[in-house]
Coordinates of C-alpha atoms in Angstrom, one line a residue:
Chain F
M19 CA -37.1 32.4 36.5
V20 CA -34.5 30.1 38.0
R21 CA -31.0 31.6 37.8
Q22 CA -28.8 29.1 35.8
F23 CA -25.6 30.7 37.3
D24 CA -25.6 32.7 40.5
P25 CA -22.3 34.5 41.3
S26 CA -23.3 35.0 45.0
Q27 CA -23.1 31.2 45.6
P28 CA -19.8 29.6 46.9
L29 CA -17.2 28.7 44.4
E30 CA -18.2 25.0 44.4
M31 CA -21.7 25.8 43.7
Q32 CA -20.7 28.0 40.9
K33 CA -18.6 25.4 39.3
R34 CA -21.3 23.0 39.4
Q35 CA -23.9 25.4 38.0
Y36 CA -21.3 26.7 35.2
Q37 CA -20.6 23.1 34.1
Q38 CA -24.2 22.4 33.6
M39 CA -24.5 25.5 31.4
V40 CA -21.7 24.3 29.5
N41 CA -23.2 20.9 29.1
R42 CA -26.6 22.3 28.0
L43 CA -24.8 24.6 25.5
V44 CA -22.2 22.5 23.9
P45 CA -23.3 20.3 21.2
R46 CA -22.4 16.4 21.3
P47 CA -20.3 15.2 18.6
P48 CA -22.3 14.0 15.6
V49 CA -21.9 10.4 16.7
W50 CA -24.3 8.8 14.3
R51 CA -22.7 10.5 11.2
N52 CA -19.2 9.7 12.5
C53 CA -20.2 6.0 12.8
L54 CA -21.4 5.9 9.2
W55 CA -18.3 7.5 7.9
A56 CA -16.2 5.2 10.0
F57 CA -18.3 2.2 8.9
G58 CA -18.1 3.2 5.2
V59 CA -14.4 4.1 4.9
G60 CA -13.2 1.5 7.5
G61 CA -15.1 -1.1 5.3
L62 CA -13.7 0.2 2.1
I63 CA -10.2 0.0 3.5
C64 CA -10.8 -3.7 4.5
T65 CA -12.4 -4.5 1.2
A66 CA -9.3 -3.0 -0.5
G67 CA -7.3 -5.3 1.8
Q68 CA -9.1 -8.3 0.9
G69 CA -8.7 -7.5 -2.8
I70 CA -5.0 -7.2 -2.5
V71 CA -4.8 -10.4 -0.4
S72 CA -6.7 -12.1 -3.4
F73 CA -4.2 -10.6 -5.9
F74 CA -1.2 -11.8 -4.1
Q75 CA -2.9 -15.3 -3.6
G76 CA -3.7 -15.2 -7.5
V77 CA 0.0 -14.8 -8.2
G78 CA 1.0 -17.7 -6.2
L79 CA 1.6 -16.6 -2.6
S80 CA 0.3 -18.6 0.5
F81 CA -2.5 -17.1 2.4
L82 CA 0.0 -16.0 5.2
D83 CA 2.4 -14.5 2.9
A84 CA -0.4 -12.7 1.0
A85 CA -1.6 -11.3 4.3
T86 CA 1.9 -10.0 5.2
A87 CA 2.3 -8.6 1.7
T88 CA -1.0 -6.9 2.2
S89 CA -0.1 -5.2 5.4
I90 CA 3.0 -4.0 3.8
V91 CA 1.1 -2.4 1.0
L92 CA -1.5 -0.9 3.2
V93 CA 1.2 0.5 5.6
F94 CA 3.1 2.0 2.7
L95 CA 0.1 3.5 1.2
A96 CA -1.0 5.2 4.8
A97 CA 2.4 6.4 5.2
F98 CA 2.7 7.8 1.6
L99 CA -0.8 9.7 2.1
T100 CA 0.6 10.9 5.4
G101 CA 3.6 12.4 3.8
L102 CA 1.6 14.0 1.2
G103 CA -0.6 15.6 3.8
L104 CA -3.7 14.0 2.8
Y105 CA -4.3 11.4 5.5
D106 CA -5.4 13.7 8.1
E107 CA -7.7 15.4 5.6
L108 CA -9.5 12.1 5.1
A109 CA -9.4 11.2 8.8
R110 CA -11.1 14.3 9.6
Y111 CA -14.3 12.6 8.1
A112 CA -13.6 9.1 8.3
G113 CA -12.5 9.2 12.0
A114 CA -12.3 5.6 13.5
G115 CA -12.7 4.1 10.1
M116 CA -9.0 5.3 9.3
L117 CA -7.8 5.1 12.8
V118 CA -8.6 1.4 13.7
P119 CA -7.3 -0.3 10.5
I120 CA -3.4 -1.0 10.2
T121 CA -3.3 2.3 8.1
G122 CA -4.2 4.2 11.2
F123 CA -1.1 2.9 13.0
A124 CA 1.2 3.8 10.1
N125 CA -0.2 7.3 10.2
A126 CA 0.4 7.5 14.0
M127 CA 4.0 6.7 13.4
V128 CA 4.8 8.8 10.3
A129 CA 3.0 11.9 11.5
P130 CA 5.2 12.6 14.5
A131 CA 8.4 11.3 12.5
L132 CA 7.7 14.0 10.0
E133 CA 7.5 16.8 12.6
A134 CA 10.5 15.4 14.7
R135 CA 12.7 15.5 11.6
T136 CA 13.8 19.0 12.5
E137 CA 15.2 18.0 15.8
G138 CA 17.6 15.4 14.4
L139 CA 17.4 11.8 13.3
V140 CA 18.4 10.4 16.8
L141 CA 16.9 12.3 19.4
G142 CA 14.2 13.7 17.0
V143 CA 12.8 11.0 14.9
G144 CA 14.1 8.1 17.0
A145 CA 12.9 9.4 20.1
R146 CA 9.5 10.7 18.9
L147 CA 8.5 8.0 16.5
F148 CA 6.3 6.4 19.0
A149 CA 4.8 9.5 20.6
V150 CA 1.4 8.6 19.5
A151 CA 1.5 4.9 18.7
G152 CA 3.5 4.0 22.0
P153 CA 0.5 3.1 24.0
I154 CA -0.8 0.9 21.3
L155 CA 2.5 -1.1 21.3
V156 CA 2.7 -1.1 25.1
F157 CA -0.7 -2.4 25.8
G158 CA -0.7 -4.6 22.7
I159 CA 2.3 -6.3 23.9
V160 CA 0.9 -6.7 27.5
T161 CA -2.3 -8.0 26.0
A162 CA -0.5 -10.6 24.0
W163 CA 1.6 -11.6 27.2
L164 CA -1.6 -12.1 29.1
S165 CA -3.5 -13.9 26.4
G166 CA -0.5 -16.1 25.8
L167 CA -0.2 -16.9 29.6
I168 CA -4.0 -17.8 29.6
Y169 CA -3.6 -19.9 26.6
Y170 CA -0.6 -21.7 28.1
L171 CA -2.3 -22.4 31.3
F172 CA -5.8 -23.3 30.1
G173 CA -5.5 -23.7 26.3
P174 CA -5.5 -27.1 24.5
R175 CA -2.2 -28.9 24.8
P176 CA -0.5 -29.8 21.6
P177 CA -0.2 -33.5 21.0
L178 CA 3.1 -34.9 22.2
G179 CA 6.0 -34.9 19.9
S180 CA 4.6 -32.3 17.5
Chain G
M28 CA -1.9 57.2 50.6
P29 CA -3.5 54.8 48.0
A30 CA -2.0 54.6 44.5
P31 CA -3.4 57.8 42.6
K32 CA -4.0 55.9 39.3
R33 CA -5.9 52.8 40.7
I34 CA -9.5 52.6 40.6
G35 CA -11.7 49.9 42.3
S36 CA -10.6 46.3 42.7
Q37 CA -8.2 46.0 39.8
T38 CA -8.4 48.8 37.2
V39 CA -5.9 51.6 36.6
A40 CA -6.7 54.9 34.9
F41 CA -3.8 56.5 32.9
A42 CA -3.1 60.1 33.6
Q43 CA -1.7 60.9 30.2
P44 CA -3.0 58.0 28.1
P45 CA -0.2 56.5 26.0
V46 CA -0.7 56.5 22.3
I47 CA -0.7 53.6 19.8
L48 CA 1.8 55.1 17.2
A49 CA 1.8 52.3 14.8
T50 CA 0.8 48.4 14.5
A51 CA 1.8 45.7 12.2
A52 CA -0.3 42.6 11.5
L53 CA 1.2 39.5 9.6
A54 CA -1.1 36.5 8.9
G55 CA -1.0 33.1 7.3
A56 CA -2.6 31.6 4.5
K57 CA -5.6 30.4 6.0
E58 CA -6.2 33.7 7.9
G59 CA -5.6 35.4 4.5
Q60 CA -8.6 33.5 3.0
G61 CA -10.8 34.9 5.8
P62 CA -12.9 38.0 5.8
L63 CA -10.1 40.1 7.4
R64 CA -7.8 39.8 4.6
P65 CA -7.7 43.5 3.7
T66 CA -6.8 44.6 7.3
F67 CA -3.5 42.6 7.4
D68 CA 0.0 44.2 6.5
K69 CA 1.1 41.0 4.8
V70 CA -0.3 37.5 4.1
I71 CA 2.4 34.9 4.2
E72 CA 1.1 31.9 2.1
D73 CA 4.1 29.6 2.9
P74 CA 3.7 28.1 6.6
Y75 CA 7.4 27.5 6.7
Y76 CA 8.0 31.2 5.5
G77 CA 11.3 30.1 3.8
E78 CA 12.7 28.6 7.0
D79 CA 13.3 24.9 7.6
S80 CA 11.0 24.5 10.6
W81 CA 7.8 25.9 11.8
E82 CA 9.3 27.2 15.0
K83 CA 11.7 29.3 12.9
A84 CA 8.9 30.5 10.7
E85 CA 6.9 31.7 13.7
R86 CA 10.0 33.3 14.9
R87 CA 10.3 35.3 11.8
F88 CA 6.6 36.3 11.6
L89 CA 7.0 38.0 15.0
Q90 CA 10.3 39.7 14.2
E91 CA 9.0 41.0 11.0
A92 CA 5.9 42.4 12.7
L93 CA 7.9 44.1 15.3
E94 CA 10.2 45.6 12.5
K95 CA 7.2 46.6 10.5
A96 CA 5.6 48.5 13.4
L97 CA 8.9 50.3 14.1
A98 CA 9.4 51.2 10.3
K99 CA 5.9 52.6 10.2
A100 CA 6.7 55.1 13.1
N101 CA 10.1 55.7 11.6
L102 CA 11.9 54.3 14.7
R103 CA 15.0 52.5 15.1
P104 CA 15.3 49.7 17.7
E105 CA 17.7 51.7 19.8
Q106 CA 15.2 54.3 20.4
V107 CA 12.7 52.0 22.0
D108 CA 12.9 51.5 25.7
Y109 CA 11.3 48.0 26.3
L110 CA 10.2 45.1 24.2
L111 CA 7.2 43.2 25.8
A112 CA 6.4 40.1 23.9
G113 CA 5.3 36.5 24.3
D114 CA 3.9 33.4 22.5
L115 CA 2.6 29.9 23.1
L116 CA 5.7 27.9 22.8
N117 CA 7.6 26.4 25.6
Q118 CA 10.0 29.1 27.1
I119 CA 8.3 31.5 24.9
V120 CA 11.0 31.1 22.3
A121 CA 9.5 32.9 19.5
A122 CA 9.6 36.2 21.5
N123 CA 12.9 35.5 23.0
F124 CA 14.5 34.8 19.7
A125 CA 12.9 37.8 18.1
A126 CA 14.2 39.9 20.9
R127 CA 17.7 38.6 20.5
A128 CA 17.5 39.9 16.9
L129 CA 16.3 43.3 17.8
G130 CA 18.5 43.9 20.9
I131 CA 15.9 46.1 22.6
P132 CA 15.8 45.8 26.5
Y133 CA 13.4 43.0 26.8
V134 CA 10.7 41.6 29.2
G135 CA 9.2 38.1 28.1
L136 CA 5.5 37.6 28.9
Y137 CA 3.3 34.6 29.1
G138 CA -0.4 35.1 29.3
A139 CA -1.3 32.4 26.8
C140 CA -3.7 34.0 24.2
A141 CA -4.0 37.0 26.3
T142 CA -0.3 38.1 26.0
I143 CA -0.9 41.0 23.5
Y144 CA -3.3 42.6 26.0
E145 CA -1.1 41.8 28.8
G146 CA 1.7 43.7 27.0
L147 CA -0.7 46.6 26.2
A148 CA -1.6 47.0 29.7
L149 CA 1.9 46.8 31.0
G150 CA 3.3 48.8 28.3
A151 CA 1.0 51.5 28.9
M152 CA 1.9 51.5 32.7
L153 CA 5.5 51.8 32.0
I154 CA 4.9 54.9 29.8
D155 CA 2.5 56.6 32.0
G156 CA 4.6 55.7 35.0
G157 CA 7.3 57.8 33.3
F158 CA 9.7 54.9 32.7
A159 CA 9.6 54.8 28.7
D160 CA 9.0 57.0 25.7
Y161 CA 8.4 54.0 23.5
V162 CA 7.4 50.5 24.3
L163 CA 7.1 47.8 21.5
I164 CA 4.6 45.0 22.2
G165 CA 4.4 41.8 20.2
S166 CA 2.8 38.5 20.2
S167 CA 2.5 35.3 17.8
S168 CA 1.2 31.8 17.2
H169 CA 1.5 29.3 14.4
Y170 CA -1.0 26.5 13.9
S171 CA 1.6 23.9 13.4
T172 CA 3.8 24.8 16.3
A173 CA 0.9 25.1 18.7
E174 CA -0.9 21.8 17.5
R175 CA 2.5 20.1 17.9
Q176 CA 2.9 21.4 21.3
F177 CA -0.5 21.1 22.8
R178 CA -2.3 18.3 20.8
F179 CA -1.3 15.8 18.2
P180 CA 1.3 16.0 15.4
T181 CA -0.3 18.1 12.6
E182 CA -0.4 15.2 10.0
H183 CA -1.9 12.7 12.4
G184 CA -5.5 11.7 11.6
S185 CA -7.8 12.8 14.4
Q186 CA -11.3 14.1 14.6
R187 CA -11.9 17.4 16.2
P188 CA -15.1 17.9 18.3
P189 CA -17.4 20.9 17.3
T190 CA -16.1 23.0 20.3
A191 CA -12.4 22.7 19.0
Q192 CA -10.8 26.0 17.7
W193 CA -8.3 26.7 15.0
T194 CA -4.8 28.1 16.1
V195 CA -4.3 31.2 14.1
T196 CA -1.0 31.6 12.3
G197 CA 0.1 35.2 12.6
A198 CA 1.9 37.9 14.5
G199 CA 0.8 41.3 15.7
A200 CA 2.9 44.3 17.0
I201 CA 2.1 47.4 18.6
L202 CA 4.4 50.6 19.0
L203 CA 3.2 52.6 22.1
G204 CA 4.5 56.2 22.7
R205 CA 4.1 58.9 25.3
Q206 CA 2.9 61.4 22.8
G207 CA 1.9 61.6 19.3
K208 CA -1.2 61.0 17.1
G209 CA -3.3 57.9 17.2
P210 CA -5.7 55.8 19.4
R211 CA -4.9 56.1 23.1
V212 CA -5.0 53.5 26.0
T213 CA -7.1 55.0 28.6
H214 CA -7.6 52.4 31.1
A215 CA -6.4 48.7 31.9
T216 CA -7.8 46.0 34.1
I217 CA -5.7 43.2 35.1
G218 CA -7.4 39.8 35.4
R219 CA -7.4 37.5 38.2
V220 CA -6.8 33.6 37.3
I221 CA -10.3 32.1 37.2
D222 CA -11.2 28.6 37.1
L223 CA -14.7 27.2 37.1
G224 CA -13.8 23.6 36.6
S225 CA -13.6 23.0 32.9
T226 CA -11.4 20.0 32.0
D227 CA -11.7 19.8 28.2
P228 CA -8.7 21.2 26.2
M229 CA -10.9 20.8 23.2
N230 CA -13.3 23.3 24.6
M231 CA -11.2 26.3 25.5
G232 CA -14.0 28.8 25.0
A233 CA -15.7 27.2 27.9
A234 CA -12.6 27.4 30.0
M235 CA -11.9 31.2 29.4
A236 CA -15.5 32.6 29.3
P237 CA -15.7 33.0 33.1
A238 CA -12.3 34.8 33.1
A239 CA -13.6 37.2 30.4
A240 CA -16.8 37.6 32.3
N241 CA -15.1 38.3 35.6
T242 CA -12.7 40.8 34.1
I243 CA -15.4 42.6 32.1
V244 CA -17.6 42.7 35.0
S245 CA -14.9 44.0 37.4
H246 CA -13.9 46.7 34.8
L247 CA -17.4 48.0 34.4
S248 CA -18.1 48.0 38.2
D249 CA -14.7 49.5 38.9
L250 CA -15.4 52.5 36.6
G251 CA -19.1 52.7 37.0
R252 CA -19.5 52.2 33.5
Q253 CA -22.3 50.6 31.3
V254 CA -21.9 48.3 28.3
T255 CA -23.3 51.1 26.2
D256 CA -20.4 53.3 27.3
Y257 CA -18.4 51.2 24.6
D258 CA -18.9 51.0 20.7
L259 CA -17.4 47.3 20.9
I260 CA -16.5 44.9 23.6
L261 CA -13.9 42.6 21.8
T262 CA -12.8 39.5 23.5
G263 CA -9.8 37.6 22.1
D264 CA -10.5 33.8 21.4
L265 CA -13.6 32.5 22.9
G266 CA -15.0 31.4 19.8
Y267 CA -18.6 30.5 19.2
Y268 CA -19.6 28.5 22.3
G269 CA -17.4 30.5 24.5
R270 CA -19.0 33.7 23.3
E271 CA -22.5 32.3 24.1
L272 CA -21.2 31.3 27.6
L273 CA -19.8 34.9 28.0
L274 CA -23.1 36.4 27.1
A275 CA -25.0 34.0 29.7
L276 CA -22.5 34.8 32.4
C277 CA -22.5 38.5 32.0
R278 CA -26.4 38.5 31.9
E279 CA -26.3 36.7 35.5
Y280 CA -24.2 39.7 36.7
G281 CA -26.8 42.2 35.2
Y282 CA -24.9 43.1 32.2
E283 CA -26.5 42.6 28.6
L284 CA -23.4 42.5 26.0
G285 CA -25.7 41.6 23.1
E286 CA -24.7 43.3 19.8
R287 CA -21.9 45.4 21.4
H288 CA -19.8 42.3 21.8
N289 CA -17.7 40.4 19.2
D290 CA -14.9 38.0 19.4
C291 CA -11.7 37.9 17.3
G292 CA -11.8 34.3 17.0
L293 CA -15.2 34.8 15.3
M294 CA -14.2 37.5 13.1
I295 CA -10.8 36.1 11.7
F296 CA -12.4 33.1 9.9
D297 CA -15.7 32.4 8.0
R298 CA -16.9 29.6 10.1
Q299 CA -19.2 28.4 7.3
K300 CA -16.7 28.1 4.6
Q301 CA -13.4 27.4 6.5
D302 CA -13.9 24.3 8.6
V303 CA -12.6 25.9 11.6
H304 CA -15.3 24.4 14.0
A305 CA -15.8 27.0 16.9
G306 CA -13.6 29.7 15.4
G307 CA -9.9 30.9 15.6
S308 CA -7.7 30.8 18.7
G309 CA -4.1 31.4 19.8
C310 CA -2.0 34.6 20.6
G311 CA -2.0 35.5 16.9
C312 CA -5.7 35.6 16.9
P313 CA -6.3 38.6 19.1
A314 CA -3.0 40.0 17.9
V315 CA -3.7 40.2 14.3
V316 CA -7.3 41.4 14.7
T317 CA -6.2 44.2 17.3
C318 CA -3.3 45.4 15.3
G319 CA -5.2 45.1 11.9
Y320 CA -8.9 45.6 12.1
L321 CA -9.3 47.2 15.5
F322 CA -6.4 49.8 15.0
Q323 CA -7.7 50.7 11.5
E324 CA -11.3 51.2 12.8
L325 CA -10.2 53.5 15.7
S326 CA -7.7 55.4 13.6
A327 CA -10.6 56.1 11.0
G328 CA -12.9 57.2 13.9
R329 CA -15.4 54.5 12.9
L330 CA -15.1 53.0 16.4
R331 CA -14.7 55.8 19.4
R332 CA -14.2 53.6 22.3
V333 CA -13.5 49.8 22.6
L334 CA -12.8 47.5 25.6
G335 CA -10.6 44.9 24.2
I336 CA -10.1 41.8 26.3
G337 CA -7.5 39.2 25.7
T338 CA -8.3 35.8 27.0
G339 CA -5.9 33.1 27.9
A340 CA -6.2 29.4 29.0
L341 CA -3.2 28.7 31.4
M342 CA -2.9 25.0 31.3
S343 CA -0.1 22.9 29.9
P344 CA -0.6 19.5 28.1
I345 CA 1.0 17.9 31.4
T346 CA -1.7 19.5 33.8
T347 CA -4.3 18.4 31.5
K348 CA -2.9 14.7 31.5
Q349 CA -2.6 14.9 35.4
G350 CA -6.5 15.6 35.5
D351 CA -6.2 19.4 36.6
T352 CA -9.1 21.6 35.6
I353 CA -8.0 24.6 33.3
P354 CA -7.3 28.0 34.9
A355 CA -7.8 31.0 32.7
I356 CA -7.1 34.7 32.6
A357 CA -8.5 37.9 30.8
H358 CA -6.9 41.3 30.7
A359 CA -8.7 44.2 29.4
V360 CA -7.7 47.5 27.9
V361 CA -9.7 50.6 26.8
L362 CA -8.8 52.2 23.6
E363 CA -10.2 55.5 22.5
A364 CA -10.0 57.2 19.0

């Protein structure tokens, strides 16, 4: 029998052998099940979002205003569920389905804010609010700059005088 | 002349084995729903324990466990020579603040989740060395303080991989004495820091298993003992996958742990029902299992000789982000009825 781990080998070899043992033993996360959950829940959130947009349009808002109002409603709901301690319970199953929509962003802001409350409003909540969501903002803004620059350089020119 | 109580590469044998006079184990709500509930002194349902932050709650858990162990032995804090304690928080604040309240001469310890066994080994050395009559040892962890420090805010919606473990909310305390009735600490093996290149902080079992294997193998070879010399070989918090890796590693060293081995992280929760993935972890995990279940089994004589091994992962969130691998440690103590 070939030994899977040989303690008499040099340390570098032991590390390699051990990491192979770990990889053989440790199960992969259930990717397909996670994808299905994410697809289902993420789709439901987006469908609900469309429903809310249609509702606001039905009561007379323009599409842009209705979309803004919908974001507000969804962000509120996600923040509210986070405060009740339910958001993470659902996200345990739904994963990316609850992370990717705007609701995930709301959760990423409220969750650290809740905990930082004990450290005070300014140095606690104020400083920690973006602990999780910070990278999303930073790279979102950088991406927006870059795409704006590309659009400015290569995009269609608006007609003169508009 | 070599140190007279030292044996082999890293083990000591106590000339007059110190006695565990009393223990106390306080556990949180989820732990109270697990199979070890009857072995805890108290189950505290409120994660805040009446305080306004989780950090203060953990402090209160630890302080109460220490006071309970003293009360069981009818001792006052002034009669205790040293308090050895530690936890998982930065600057081990749960232990520091509990020590402030008790006023016992204090040595703060950090061995991550191995802290309670580090304390047992050192406490036994202090007593057998003639430096103390009584040593009080304690360690704690809290799910919410640990998550907040090492991973994400608790209410953040993230998915945990199957290898993730659940930090135990709980505190354990042990009162060691020079003489008296109770289980005895006969040997201790201080671990080396071992790192076989694991980088995944969501798989602590894999990071710690090589340290546990190293300490167990050193211990057995230092004393010339076999696995069958022990009724139980109990590791701290390797969890399901860490245990499998430990068994495989020990087999390569020529030791078959098999049925003699168990892990506190697997005992404290019901993995089928409690959604804890690979099992329990945290300083509180080996602390409450050792101070509850193990102490009771030894006191009742159902277990005669046990090798207890605390296992700790010695990384910080910063070293992990900087791409370092995870060093780990394991300390072993022999307990005899």
